[in-house]
Amino acid sequence: MSQPEHADVVVVGGAIMGSSVATFLGRRRDWAGRIIVVERDPTYATSSTTLSAASIRLQFSTDVNIEISRFGIELIKHLDDWLGVRGEPAPEIDFVEGGYLFLATAAGRSALERNHAVQRAHDVPVALLDPAELRARFGWLHVDDLAGGSLGLSDEGWFDAYALLRAFRRKALDLGAEYVAGTVTGIEREGDRVTAVRLADGGRIACDWLVNAAGPRAADVASMAGIELPVRPRKRYVFHFDCRTPIGAAPLIIDPSGLYFRPEGPAYISGYSPGEGEPDPDSLDLRFDRAPFEAFVWPTLANRVPAFEAIRLLDGWAGHYAVSTLDHNAILGPHPDVANFLFANGFSGHGLQQAPAVGRGLAEWIATGAYETLDLGPLGYGRIVRGEPLRELNVV
Ligand SMILES: Cc1cc2nc3c(=O)[nH]c(=O)nc-3n(C[C@H](O)[C@H](O)[C@H](O)COP(=O)(O)OP(=O)(O)OC[C@H]3O[C@@H](n4cnc5c(N)ncnc54)[C@H](O)[C@@H]3O)c2cc1C
């Protein structure tokens, strides 16, 4: 197949982030241009997007992350308005508005309160509950070792990630974006500008803008342009289990150990990230290992919910966080020297919910040279250069 030879914008990676950028650019009336999205795995079987726990929350510790997710929830709740195509509704994404519950022991109580203050300043509907209130609301929860919990009262929950990806992709295609199945293996640069991408099959696409939406492979793509990007692929498991005595409706719960779990239909899913100082090697391997379920997940679940003594692992999978090692926060927008190279990278465990606001923001940047609706500047590459982290405390 002969490759198209020039695009105004080449997006490397066509999962949720790349498809959101293409959609929001295509929606703009003040911008017209050719958008080509290059995707190495059009099945998306290996993309973080489809391997995600697919949940959205407003309970972050940084102003910008709260506002980013606020637009995510707006889009999810009005999906047809944003992603409907020619009068046809968007695919059903099965949003469950179940809320998040962050639990804290005495050691974590002050952090919970600090985050609560930040969230309330943004009008996030969130309640701080003491152990007695937790027991009253969630009779199946073991609260004796807890000092409190932070419960999202609305605008938080979970959905079908693959359906959201299909919705974005369908919308982007309808708005004229072109998807090319291929792997970007090289980037041509002339001084402070990127000028073209080269593909594994020998194709070449000249471009005015390049958007790096390559997920856990983002640092490889950046290095093709001679750019260093502190984003590493880190393996994360999701464990899918059922319980002999189901506990009924529950929010997505984050245990003080870092383990999370939530309902998934009639069953549940759970996962965790290694703690500070624990091994977390780079890996693009997708093999699932059930050993952590026996060693850590099950005992931790059973400690928090006694009914979870009697659970059964149904199946599980592995996916990759694209971890920004400076501060677990996204890296967005232009490189300070190579101004037509845009980052949409380093989302750790919260990129799915950030895709709508990031796609909208990068489209604004390409069309106007500025962020219009929400200033994504605090998440710019400049903080990498300055070595100034914008640390997100609520990383799951
Ligand atoms: C276990 C797990 C749980 C998660 N839970 C949540 C959650 O609850 N909520 C949330 O918001 N987020 C969650 N995330 C994070 C979220 O899934 C990601 O941040 C998000 O999907 C990132 O989207 P992306 O498009 O940047 O990356 P990806 O989905 O990985 O897409 C990148 C795409 O780029 C393509 N690509 C890479 N290199 C090239 C190349 N050289 N040429 C062409 N194509 C290329 C890849 O094939 C891939 O399709 C979770 C992630 C994991 C792994």
Coordinates of C-alpha atoms in Angstrom, one line a residue, residues 109-374:
R109 CA -5.5 11.1 57.9
S110 CA -3.7 14.5 57.5
A111 CA -3.0 13.9 53.8
L112 CA -6.7 12.9 53.4
E113 CA -7.7 16.2 55.0
R114 CA -5.3 18.3 52.8
N115 CA -6.6 16.7 49.7
H116 CA -10.1 17.2 50.9
A117 CA -9.4 21.0 51.2
V118 CA -8.0 21.2 47.7
Q119 CA -11.0 19.2 46.3
R120 CA -13.6 21.3 48.2
A121 CA -12.0 24.5 46.8
H122 CA -12.9 23.1 43.4
D123 CA -16.5 22.2 44.5
V124 CA -15.8 18.5 44.3
P125 CA -18.8 16.6 45.8
V126 CA -16.8 14.7 48.4
A127 CA -17.4 13.8 52.1
L128 CA -14.9 13.0 54.8
L129 CA -16.2 10.2 56.9
D130 CA -15.0 9.0 60.3
P131 CA -14.8 5.2 61.1
A132 CA -18.3 5.1 62.6
E133 CA -19.8 6.8 59.5
L134 CA -17.9 4.4 57.3
R135 CA -19.3 1.4 59.3
A136 CA -22.8 2.8 59.1
R137 CA -22.6 3.2 55.3
F138 CA -20.6 0.1 54.4
G139 CA -21.5 -2.6 56.9
W140 CA -19.2 -5.1 55.2
L141 CA -16.1 -2.9 55.6
H142 CA -13.5 -3.6 58.4
V143 CA -12.8 -0.1 59.9
D144 CA -11.1 -0.8 63.2
D145 CA -7.6 0.2 61.9
L146 CA -8.9 3.2 60.0
A147 CA -9.0 6.9 60.9
G148 CA -11.3 8.0 58.1
G149 CA -12.3 7.9 54.4
S150 CA -13.0 10.3 51.6
L151 CA -16.1 9.4 49.6
G152 CA -16.9 10.9 46.2
L153 CA -20.7 11.6 46.2
S154 CA -21.1 11.9 42.5
D155 CA -19.2 12.4 39.2
E156 CA -17.0 9.4 39.8
G157 CA -17.3 5.8 38.6
W158 CA -16.2 3.4 35.9
F159 CA -17.1 2.5 32.3
D160 CA -16.1 0.3 29.3
A161 CA -12.8 1.6 28.1
Y162 CA -12.9 -0.1 24.7
A163 CA -16.3 1.3 24.0
L164 CA -15.0 4.8 24.8
L165 CA -12.1 4.3 22.5
R166 CA -14.4 3.1 19.7
A167 CA -16.5 6.2 20.2
F168 CA -13.6 8.5 19.9
R169 CA -12.2 6.7 16.9
R170 CA -15.5 6.6 15.1
K171 CA -15.9 10.3 15.7
A172 CA -12.4 11.2 14.6
L173 CA -12.9 9.1 11.4
D174 CA -16.2 10.9 10.7
L175 CA -14.5 14.2 11.1
G176 CA -11.9 13.3 8.5
A177 CA -9.0 11.9 10.4
E178 CA -7.2 9.0 8.6
Y179 CA -5.9 6.0 10.5
V180 CA -2.8 4.2 9.1
A181 CA -1.8 0.8 10.4
G182 CA 1.9 1.0 10.8
T183 CA 4.8 1.5 13.2
V184 CA 6.7 4.7 13.4
T185 CA 10.4 3.8 13.5
G186 CA 12.1 7.1 12.7
I187 CA 11.5 10.8 13.0
E188 CA 13.2 13.3 10.7
R189 CA 14.2 16.6 12.3
E190 CA 15.7 19.8 10.8
G191 CA 17.1 21.9 13.6
D192 CA 14.3 22.8 16.0
R193 CA 11.5 21.3 13.9
V194 CA 10.2 17.8 13.3
T195 CA 9.6 17.3 9.6
A196 CA 8.5 13.7 8.9
V197 CA 8.0 10.3 10.3
R198 CA 9.3 7.1 8.8
L199 CA 7.4 3.8 9.1
A200 CA 8.6 0.3 9.5
D201 CA 7.2 -0.6 6.0
G202 CA 9.3 2.0 4.4
G203 CA 6.6 4.7 4.2
R204 CA 7.3 8.3 5.0
I205 CA 4.9 11.0 6.1
A206 CA 6.0 14.6 6.1
C207 CA 4.2 16.7 8.8
D208 CA 3.9 20.2 10.3
W209 CA 3.1 18.9 13.8
L210 CA 3.8 15.6 15.5
V211 CA 1.8 14.4 18.5
N212 CA 3.4 11.7 20.7
A213 CA 0.5 9.6 21.9
A214 CA 2.5 6.3 22.1
G215 CA 1.5 5.4 25.7
P216 CA 4.2 3.2 27.4
R217 CA 6.4 3.5 24.3
A218 CA 6.4 7.3 24.4
A219 CA 10.1 7.6 25.4
D220 CA 11.1 5.5 22.4
V221 CA 9.2 7.8 20.0
A222 CA 10.7 10.9 21.7
S223 CA 14.2 9.5 21.4
M224 CA 13.6 9.1 17.6
A225 CA 13.5 12.9 17.5
G226 CA 16.5 13.1 19.9
I227 CA 14.3 14.1 22.8
E228 CA 14.7 12.6 26.3
L229 CA 11.4 11.8 27.9
P230 CA 11.3 10.5 31.5
V231 CA 8.3 8.1 30.9
R232 CA 8.8 4.4 31.6
P233 CA 6.6 1.3 30.9
R234 CA 5.6 -0.3 34.2
K235 CA 3.6 -3.6 34.4
R236 CA 0.4 -3.6 36.4
Y237 CA -2.0 -6.5 37.0
V238 CA -5.7 -6.5 37.2
F239 CA -7.3 -9.4 39.2
H240 CA -10.9 -10.4 38.4
F241 CA -12.6 -12.3 41.2
D242 CA -16.0 -13.3 42.5
C243 CA -17.2 -13.7 46.1
R244 CA -19.3 -16.4 47.6
T245 CA -21.4 -13.8 49.5
P246 CA -21.4 -10.7 47.3
I247 CA -21.3 -7.4 49.2
G248 CA -23.6 -5.6 46.8
A249 CA -23.0 -2.1 45.5
A250 CA -19.7 -0.6 46.5
P251 CA -17.6 2.3 45.4
L252 CA -14.1 1.9 44.0
I253 CA -12.1 1.5 47.3
I254 CA -8.5 2.5 47.8
D255 CA -7.1 0.7 50.8
P256 CA -4.3 2.3 52.8
S257 CA -2.0 -0.4 51.5
G258 CA -2.5 1.0 48.0
L259 CA -4.6 -1.9 46.8
Y260 CA -7.8 -0.9 45.0
F261 CA -10.9 -2.9 44.2
R262 CA -14.3 -2.2 42.7
P263 CA -17.4 -4.0 41.4
E264 CA -17.2 -5.3 37.8
G265 CA -20.7 -6.5 36.9
P266 CA -21.6 -9.2 39.4
A267 CA -17.9 -9.7 40.3
Y268 CA -15.0 -7.4 41.2
I269 CA -11.6 -6.3 40.0
S270 CA -8.5 -5.3 42.0
G271 CA -5.0 -4.2 41.5
Y272 CA -2.1 -2.2 43.0
S273 CA 1.1 -0.3 42.3
P274 CA 4.3 -1.1 44.1
G275 CA 5.0 1.2 47.1
E276 CA 7.8 3.7 47.4
G277 CA 11.1 2.0 47.2
E278 CA 9.7 -1.4 46.1
P279 CA 10.9 -2.9 42.8
D280 CA 9.1 -1.6 39.7
P281 CA 11.2 -2.6 36.7
D282 CA 10.6 -1.3 33.2
S283 CA 8.7 -3.9 31.2
L284 CA 6.6 -4.2 28.0
D285 CA 5.8 -7.8 28.8
L286 CA 2.1 -8.7 29.1
R287 CA 2.2 -12.1 30.8
F288 CA -0.2 -12.4 33.7
D289 CA 1.1 -13.9 37.0
R290 CA -1.4 -15.1 39.6
A291 CA 1.2 -15.3 42.3
P292 CA 0.6 -11.8 43.7
F293 CA -3.0 -12.6 44.1
E294 CA -2.2 -15.3 46.7
A295 CA 0.7 -13.5 48.3
F296 CA -0.8 -10.0 48.6
V297 CA -4.1 -9.2 47.0
W298 CA -6.3 -11.8 48.6
P299 CA -5.0 -11.3 52.2
T300 CA -5.3 -7.6 51.8
L301 CA -8.8 -7.8 50.4
A302 CA -9.8 -10.2 53.2
N303 CA -8.4 -7.9 55.8
R304 CA -10.5 -5.0 54.5
V305 CA -13.7 -6.9 53.7
P306 CA -14.1 -10.1 55.8
A307 CA -16.5 -11.5 53.2
F308 CA -13.6 -11.5 50.8
E309 CA -12.1 -14.5 52.7
A310 CA -14.3 -16.6 50.3
I311 CA -13.3 -15.3 46.9
R312 CA -12.2 -17.0 43.7
L313 CA -9.8 -15.6 41.1
L314 CA -11.7 -15.8 37.8
D315 CA -9.0 -14.4 35.5
G316 CA -6.8 -11.4 35.2
W317 CA -4.5 -9.5 32.8
A318 CA -1.5 -7.3 32.7
G319 CA -1.2 -3.8 31.2
H320 CA 1.3 -1.0 31.3
Y321 CA 1.3 2.3 33.1
A322 CA 3.3 5.0 31.3
V323 CA 4.9 6.3 34.5
S324 CA 6.4 9.8 34.4
T325 CA 9.2 9.2 36.8
L326 CA 9.5 12.8 37.9
D327 CA 6.1 13.1 39.5
H328 CA 3.6 10.6 38.3
N329 CA 1.9 13.4 36.4
A330 CA 1.2 13.8 32.7
I331 CA 3.7 15.6 30.4
L332 CA 1.7 17.7 27.9
G333 CA 2.2 20.2 25.1
P334 CA 5.2 21.4 23.2
H335 CA 8.9 20.6 23.7
P336 CA 10.5 23.9 24.6
D337 CA 13.0 23.7 21.8
V338 CA 11.3 21.5 19.2
A339 CA 8.0 23.4 19.3
N340 CA 6.1 21.3 16.8
F341 CA 6.7 18.1 18.8
L342 CA 3.7 17.8 21.2
F343 CA 3.6 15.4 24.2
A344 CA 0.5 13.6 25.4
N345 CA 2.5 11.3 27.7
G346 CA 3.2 9.9 31.2
F347 CA -0.3 9.4 32.5
S348 CA 0.5 6.7 35.0
G349 CA -2.8 5.2 36.1
H350 CA -5.1 8.0 35.2
G351 CA -4.8 8.6 31.4
L352 CA -8.1 7.2 30.3
Q353 CA -10.1 9.8 32.2
Q354 CA -7.7 12.6 31.1
A355 CA -8.0 11.9 27.4
P356 CA -10.9 14.2 26.8
A357 CA -9.3 17.3 28.3
V358 CA -5.9 16.5 26.9
G359 CA -7.2 16.0 23.4
R360 CA -9.2 19.2 23.6
G361 CA -6.1 21.1 25.0
L362 CA -3.7 19.9 22.4
A363 CA -6.2 20.6 19.6
E364 CA -6.4 24.2 21.0
W365 CA -2.7 24.5 21.0
I366 CA -2.3 23.3 17.4
A367 CA -5.1 25.6 16.2
T368 CA -4.3 28.7 18.2
G369 CA -0.9 28.4 19.9
A370 CA -2.6 28.6 23.3
Y371 CA -4.8 26.6 25.8
E372 CA -8.2 28.2 25.7
T373 CA -10.5 26.2 28.0
L374 CA -8.1 24.8 30.6

